[in-house]
PDB file of C-alpha atoms in Angstrom:
ATOM      1  CA  MET A   1      26.896 169.244-187.031  1.00  0.00           C
ATOM      2  CA  ILE A   2      23.890 170.542-185.143  1.00  0.00           C
ATOM      3  CA  ALA A   3      21.310 168.066-184.033  1.00  0.00           C
ATOM      4  CA  VAL A   4      17.744 169.217-184.221  1.00  0.00           C
ATOM      5  CA  THR A   5      15.145 167.476-182.156  1.00  0.00           C
ATOM      6  CA  THR A   6      11.476 167.677-182.708  1.00  0.00           C
ATOM      7  CA  ALA A   7       9.059 167.511-179.853  1.00  0.00           C
ATOM      8  CA  THR A   8       6.343 164.995-180.210  1.00  0.00           C
ATOM      9  CA  ALA A   9       2.990 165.234-178.554  1.00  0.00           C
ATOM     10  CA  ALA A  10       4.114 162.709-175.946  1.00  0.00           C
ATOM     11  CA  THR A  11       7.315 164.555-174.982  1.00  0.00           C
ATOM     12  CA  ALA A  12       6.136 168.168-175.361  1.00  0.00           C
ATOM     13  CA  GLY A  13       6.590 170.202-172.172  1.00  0.00           C
ATOM     14  CA  ARG A  14       8.836 167.650-170.414  1.00  0.00           C
ATOM     15  CA  LEU A  15      12.413 168.311-169.473  1.00  0.00           C
ATOM     16  CA  LYS A  16      14.969 166.030-171.000  1.00  0.00           C
ATOM     17  CA  CYS A  17      17.163 165.247-168.021  1.00  0.00           C
ATOM     18  CA  ALA A  18      17.950 162.330-165.827  1.00  0.00           C
ATOM     19  CA  PRO A  19      15.201 161.464-163.323  1.00  0.00           C
ATOM     20  CA  HIS A  20      17.395 162.287-160.291  1.00  0.00           C
ATOM     21  CA  ARG A  21      18.438 165.736-161.507  1.00  0.00           C
ATOM     22  CA  PRO A  22      15.209 167.674-160.733  1.00  0.00           C
ATOM     23  CA  ARG A  23      15.190 166.217-157.199  1.00  0.00           C
ATOM     24  CA  ALA A  24      18.817 167.237-156.683  1.00  0.00           C
ATOM     25  CA  ILE A  25      18.141 170.762-157.959  1.00  0.00           C
ATOM     26  CA  TRP A  26      15.164 171.167-155.634  1.00  0.00           C
ATOM     27  CA  SER A  27      17.203 169.831-152.728  1.00  0.00           C
ATOM     28  CA  VAL A  28      19.914 172.429-153.323  1.00  0.00           C
ATOM     29  CA  VAL A  29      17.335 175.205-153.700  1.00  0.00           C
ATOM     30  CA  THR A  30      15.612 174.104-150.479  1.00  0.00           C
ATOM     31  CA  VAL A  31      18.892 174.053-148.551  1.00  0.00           C
ATOM     32  CA  LEU A  32      19.794 177.525-149.823  1.00  0.00           C
ATOM     33  CA  VAL A  33      16.371 178.989-148.968  1.00  0.00           C
ATOM     34  CA  VAL A  34      16.301 177.420-145.505  1.00  0.00           C
ATOM     35  CA  GLY A  35      19.878 178.632-144.869  1.00  0.00           C
ATOM     36  CA  ALA A  36      19.001 182.170-145.946  1.00  0.00           C
ATOM     37  CA  LEU A  37      15.897 182.179-143.746  1.00  0.00           C
ATOM     38  CA  GLY A  38      17.906 180.838-140.792  1.00  0.00           C
ATOM     39  CA  ALA A  39      20.604 183.479-141.240  1.00  0.00           C
ATOM     40  CA  GLY A  40      17.948 186.200-141.485  1.00  0.00           C
ATOM     41  CA  ALA A  41      16.222 184.974-138.332  1.00  0.00           C
ATOM     42  CA  TRP A  42      19.529 184.861-136.437  1.00  0.00           C
ATOM     43  CA  TYR A  43      20.366 188.414-137.569  1.00  0.00           C
ATOM     44  CA  ALA A  44      16.912 189.706-136.585  1.00  0.00           C
ATOM     45  CA  TYR A  45      17.149 188.030-133.163  1.00  0.00           C
ATOM     46  CA  THR A  46      20.631 189.456-132.514  1.00  0.00           C
ATOM     47  CA  ALA A  47      19.622 192.940-133.676  1.00  0.00           C
ATOM     48  CA  ALA A  48      16.506 192.857-131.489  1.00  0.00           C
ATOM     49  CA  GLN A  49      18.606 191.906-128.447  1.00  0.00           C
ATOM     50  CA  LEU A  50      21.109 194.643-129.178  1.00  0.00           C
ATOM     51  CA  PHE A  51      18.510 197.364-129.727  1.00  0.00           C
ATOM     52  CA  SER A  52      16.460 196.356-126.686  1.00  0.00           C
ATOM     53  CA  GLY A  53      19.515 196.287-124.407  1.00  0.00           C
ATOM     54  CA  SER A  54      19.063 192.654-123.430  1.00  0.00           C
ATOM     55  CA  MET A  55      22.196 191.168-124.999  1.00  0.00           C
ATOM     56  CA  SER A  56      24.150 189.382-122.263  1.00  0.00           C
ATOM     57  CA  VAL A  57      27.815 190.277-121.928  1.00  0.00           C
ATOM     58  CA  PRO A  58      30.546 189.408-119.418  1.00  0.00           C
ATOM     59  CA  CYS A  59      30.469 191.776-116.451  1.00  0.00           C
ATOM     60  CA  GLU A  60      34.184 192.528-116.943  1.00  0.00           C
ATOM     61  CA  LYS A  61      33.275 194.136-120.267  1.00  0.00           C
ATOM     62  CA  ALA A  62      30.487 196.205-118.695  1.00  0.00           C
ATOM     63  CA  THR A  63      32.662 197.475-115.827  1.00  0.00           C
ATOM     64  CA  ARG A  64      35.525 198.241-118.233  1.00  0.00           C
ATOM     65  CA  PHE A  65      33.145 200.312-120.387  1.00  0.00           C
ATOM     66  CA  ALA A  66      31.999 202.158-117.245  1.00  0.00           C
ATOM     67  CA  ALA A  67      35.675 202.852-116.332  1.00  0.00           C
ATOM     68  CA  ALA A  68      35.093 200.942-113.091  1.00  0.00           C
ATOM     69  CA  GLN A  69      37.105 198.305-111.289  1.00  0.00           C
ATOM     70  CA  PRO A  70      36.090 194.672-111.898  1.00  0.00           C
ATOM     71  CA  LEU A  71      33.390 193.428-109.556  1.00  0.00           C
ATOM     72  CA  PRO A  72      34.815 192.193-106.248  1.00  0.00           C
ATOM     73  CA  ALA A  73      34.756 188.495-105.432  1.00  0.00           C
ATOM     74  CA  SER A  74      31.989 189.128-102.896  1.00  0.00           C
ATOM     75  CA  ALA A  75      29.597 190.286-105.651  1.00  0.00           C
ATOM     76  CA  ARG A  76      26.994 187.668-106.428  1.00  0.00           C
ATOM     77  CA  ASN A  77      24.035 187.180-108.776  1.00  0.00           C
ATOM     78  CA  SER A  78      25.669 189.443-111.340  1.00  0.00           C
ATOM     79  CA  GLU A  79      23.994 189.970-114.691  1.00  0.00           C
ATOM     80  CA  CYS A  80      25.311 192.317-117.340  1.00  0.00           C
ATOM     81  CA  ARG A  81      23.699 193.519-120.566  1.00  0.00           C
ATOM     82  CA  HIS A  82      24.673 195.569-123.576  1.00  0.00           C
ATOM     83  CA  GLY A  83      22.561 197.622-125.933  1.00  0.00           C
ATOM     84  CA  GLN A  84      23.004 200.083-128.738  1.00  0.00           C
ATOM     85  CA  TRP A  85      20.653 202.393-130.541  1.00  0.00           C
ATOM     86  CA  LEU A  86      21.728 206.023-130.858  1.00  0.00           C
ATOM     87  CA  GLY A  87      24.419 205.455-128.261  1.00  0.00           C
ATOM     88  CA  ILE A  88      26.083 202.543-126.529  1.00  0.00           C
ATOM     89  CA  HIS A  89      24.995 201.444-123.078  1.00  0.00           C
ATOM     90  CA  TYR A  90      25.951 198.713-120.655  1.00  0.00           C
ATOM     91  CA  GLU A  91      24.101 197.712-117.523  1.00  0.00           C
ATOM     92  CA  ALA A  92      25.312 195.611-114.612  1.00  0.00           C
ATOM     93  CA  GLU A  93      23.175 194.355-111.762  1.00  0.00           C
ATOM     94  CA  PHE A  94      24.658 192.554-108.767  1.00  0.00           C
ATOM     95  CA  ARG A  95      24.353 191.941-105.018  1.00  0.00           C
ATOM     96  CA  ILE A  96      27.204 192.977-102.742  1.00  0.00           C
ATOM     97  CA  PRO A  97      27.858 193.624 -99.012  1.00  0.00           C
ATOM     98  CA  ARG A  98      27.649 197.340 -98.177  1.00  0.00           C
ATOM     99  CA  GLU A  99      31.292 197.598 -97.049  1.00  0.00           C
ATOM    100  CA  ASP A 100      32.549 195.988-100.259  1.00  0.00           C
ATOM    101  CA  PHE A 101      30.308 198.268-102.325  1.00  0.00           C
ATOM    102  CA  GLU A 102      31.758 201.394-100.766  1.00  0.00           C
ATOM    103  CA  ALA A 103      35.336 200.141-101.268  1.00  0.00           C
ATOM    104  CA  TRP A 104      34.581 199.178-104.905  1.00  0.00           C
ATOM    105  CA  LEU A 105      32.960 202.568-105.564  1.00  0.00           C
ATOM    106  CA  ARG A 106      35.956 204.504-104.113  1.00  0.00           C
ATOM    107  CA  ALA A 107      38.443 202.354-106.065  1.00  0.00           C
ATOM    108  CA  SER A 108      36.449 202.766-109.288  1.00  0.00           C
ATOM    109  CA  TYR A 109      35.689 206.481-109.047  1.00  0.00           C
ATOM    110  CA  PRO A 110      38.067 208.126-106.538  1.00  0.00           C
ATOM    111  CA  THR A 111      37.082 211.690-107.475  1.00  0.00           C
ATOM    112  CA  ALA A 112      33.321 211.075-107.594  1.00  0.00           C
ATOM    113  CA  PRO A 113      31.115 212.570-104.891  1.00  0.00           C
ATOM    114  CA  SER A 114      29.880 210.221-102.168  1.00  0.00           C
ATOM    115  CA  PRO A 115      26.667 208.392-102.944  1.00  0.00           C
ATOM    116  CA  HIS A 116      23.619 210.225-101.667  1.00  0.00           C
ATOM    117  CA  SER A 117      20.117 209.218-100.674  1.00  0.00           C
ATOM    118  CA  CYS A 118      17.709 209.528-103.542  1.00  0.00           C
ATOM    119  CA  THR A 119      14.505 207.957-102.289  1.00  0.00           C
ATOM    120  CA  PRO A 120      12.045 206.927-103.660  1.00  0.00           C
ATOM    121  CA  LEU A 121      14.259 205.897-106.596  1.00  0.00           C
ATOM    122  CA  ALA A 122      16.914 204.086-104.557  1.00  0.00           C
ATOM    123  CA  ASP A 123      18.575 204.096-101.152  1.00  0.00           C
ATOM    124  CA  LEU A 124      21.909 205.309-102.585  1.00  0.00           C
ATOM    125  CA  CYS A 125      22.654 207.034-105.871  1.00  0.00           C
ATOM    126  CA  ALA A 126      25.764 208.244-107.616  1.00  0.00           C
ATOM    127  CA  ASP A 127      25.993 210.079-110.933  1.00  0.00           C
ATOM    128  CA  ILE A 128      29.464 210.006-112.418  1.00  0.00           C
ATOM    129  CA  ASP A 129      30.434 212.147-115.392  1.00  0.00           C
ATOM    130  CA  MET A 130      33.561 210.842-117.037  1.00  0.00           C
ATOM    131  CA  PRO A 131      36.293 213.270-118.024  1.00  0.00           C
ATOM    132  CA  ALA A 132      36.394 214.056-121.724  1.00  0.00           C
ATOM    133  CA  ASP A 133      39.889 212.572-122.006  1.00  0.00           C
ATOM    134  CA  ASN A 134      39.056 209.178-120.502  1.00  0.00           C
ATOM    135  CA  THR A 135      40.057 207.319-123.672  1.00  0.00           C
ATOM    136  CA  PRO A 136      43.771 207.379-124.507  1.00  0.00           C
ATOM    137  CA  PRO A 137      44.821 207.831-128.150  1.00  0.00           C
ATOM    138  CA  ASP A 138      45.801 204.762-130.138  1.00  0.00           C
ATOM    139  CA  SER A 139      49.228 204.232-131.763  1.00  0.00           C
ATOM    140  CA  LYS A 140      48.316 206.672-134.570  1.00  0.00           C
ATOM    141  CA  GLY A 141      47.274 209.386-132.131  1.00  0.00           C
ATOM    142  CA  ILE A 142      43.549 208.981-132.850  1.00  0.00           C
ATOM    143  CA  VAL A 143      41.143 208.934-129.916  1.00  0.00           C
ATOM    144  CA  ARG A 144      38.562 206.212-130.431  1.00  0.00           C
ATOM    145  CA  ARG A 145      35.635 206.228-128.001  1.00  0.00           C
ATOM    146  CA  HIS A 146      35.518 202.985-126.081  1.00  0.00           C
ATOM    147  CA  LEU A 147      34.376 204.188-122.678  1.00  0.00           C
ATOM    148  CA  ALA A 148      31.187 205.663-121.296  1.00  0.00           C
ATOM    149  CA  ASP A 149      30.508 209.368-120.967  1.00  0.00           C
ATOM    150  CA  THR A 150      28.305 208.924-117.910  1.00  0.00           C
ATOM    151  CA  ALA A 151      27.682 206.254-115.299  1.00  0.00           C
ATOM    152  CA  LYS A 152      24.754 206.070-112.913  1.00  0.00           C
ATOM    153  CA  ILE A 153      24.717 203.842-109.860  1.00  0.00           C
ATOM    154  CA  ASN A 154      21.594 203.037-107.867  1.00  0.00           C
ATOM    155  CA  ALA A 155      21.639 200.780-104.802  1.00  0.00           C
ATOM    156  CA  TRP A 156      18.843 199.327-102.693  1.00  0.00           C
ATOM    157  CA  THR A 157      19.293 197.825 -99.235  1.00  0.00           C
ATOM    158  CA  LEU A 158      18.144 194.192 -99.021  1.00  0.00           C
ATOM    159  CA  PRO A 159      16.717 192.573 -95.874  1.00  0.00           C
ATOM    160  CA  ASP A 160      20.055 190.857 -95.132  1.00  0.00           C
ATOM    161  CA  GLY A 161      21.861 194.235 -95.111  1.00  0.00           C
ATOM    162  CA  SER A 162      23.585 193.776 -98.459  1.00  0.00           C
ATOM    163  CA  LEU A 163      22.893 195.972-101.484  1.00  0.00           C
ATOM    164  CA  ARG A 164      21.334 195.311-104.856  1.00  0.00           C
ATOM    165  CA  VAL A 165      23.315 197.548-107.194  1.00  0.00           C
ATOM    166  CA  GLU A 166      22.502 198.703-110.706  1.00  0.00           C
ATOM    167  CA  LEU A 167      25.310 200.270-112.720  1.00  0.00           C
ATOM    168  CA  SER A 168      24.282 201.924-115.967  1.00  0.00           C
ATOM    169  CA  ALA A 169      26.936 203.405-118.241  1.00  0.00           C
ATOM    170  CA  TYR A 170      26.349 204.984-121.631  1.00  0.00           C
ATOM    171  CA  THR A 171      27.613 207.336-124.287  1.00  0.00           C
ATOM    172  CA  VAL A 172      25.815 210.580-124.952  1.00  0.00           C
TER     173      VAL A 172
END
């Protein structure tokens, strides 16, 4: 049997549901909208950091990408960033005593030319082109690019005799 209800002038246009139901529906809708807006804002913030190159990363990850040795224990005030637009790039900035810098540079890039003076840009500069085969093949024999194609190192002498070093590594 089908029940037919007729709307009266007093009930026309009103929903026939319990008084708490519309509030519950609006609460769920509000939570979903706020959650979607929050997720969108988080994604936009993360993407902006990535595209601008200001996303903080551990310095071990940056030096590994640059095919360099980990920073020595004497390195201080280290900050490392990651970015990606048309290519991938990592940047590391740190302070280090000159002797430790030279030892780290030789251990990281034994075949690279010695750093040269490049004023007014920096006191010492080194441009390192990575060999094309710097990424070993995986277990299936496929070479997946995980390392930089080029690394640039600029160093400035500080008043205390130590160096402020910027390492920039990227894919081409």
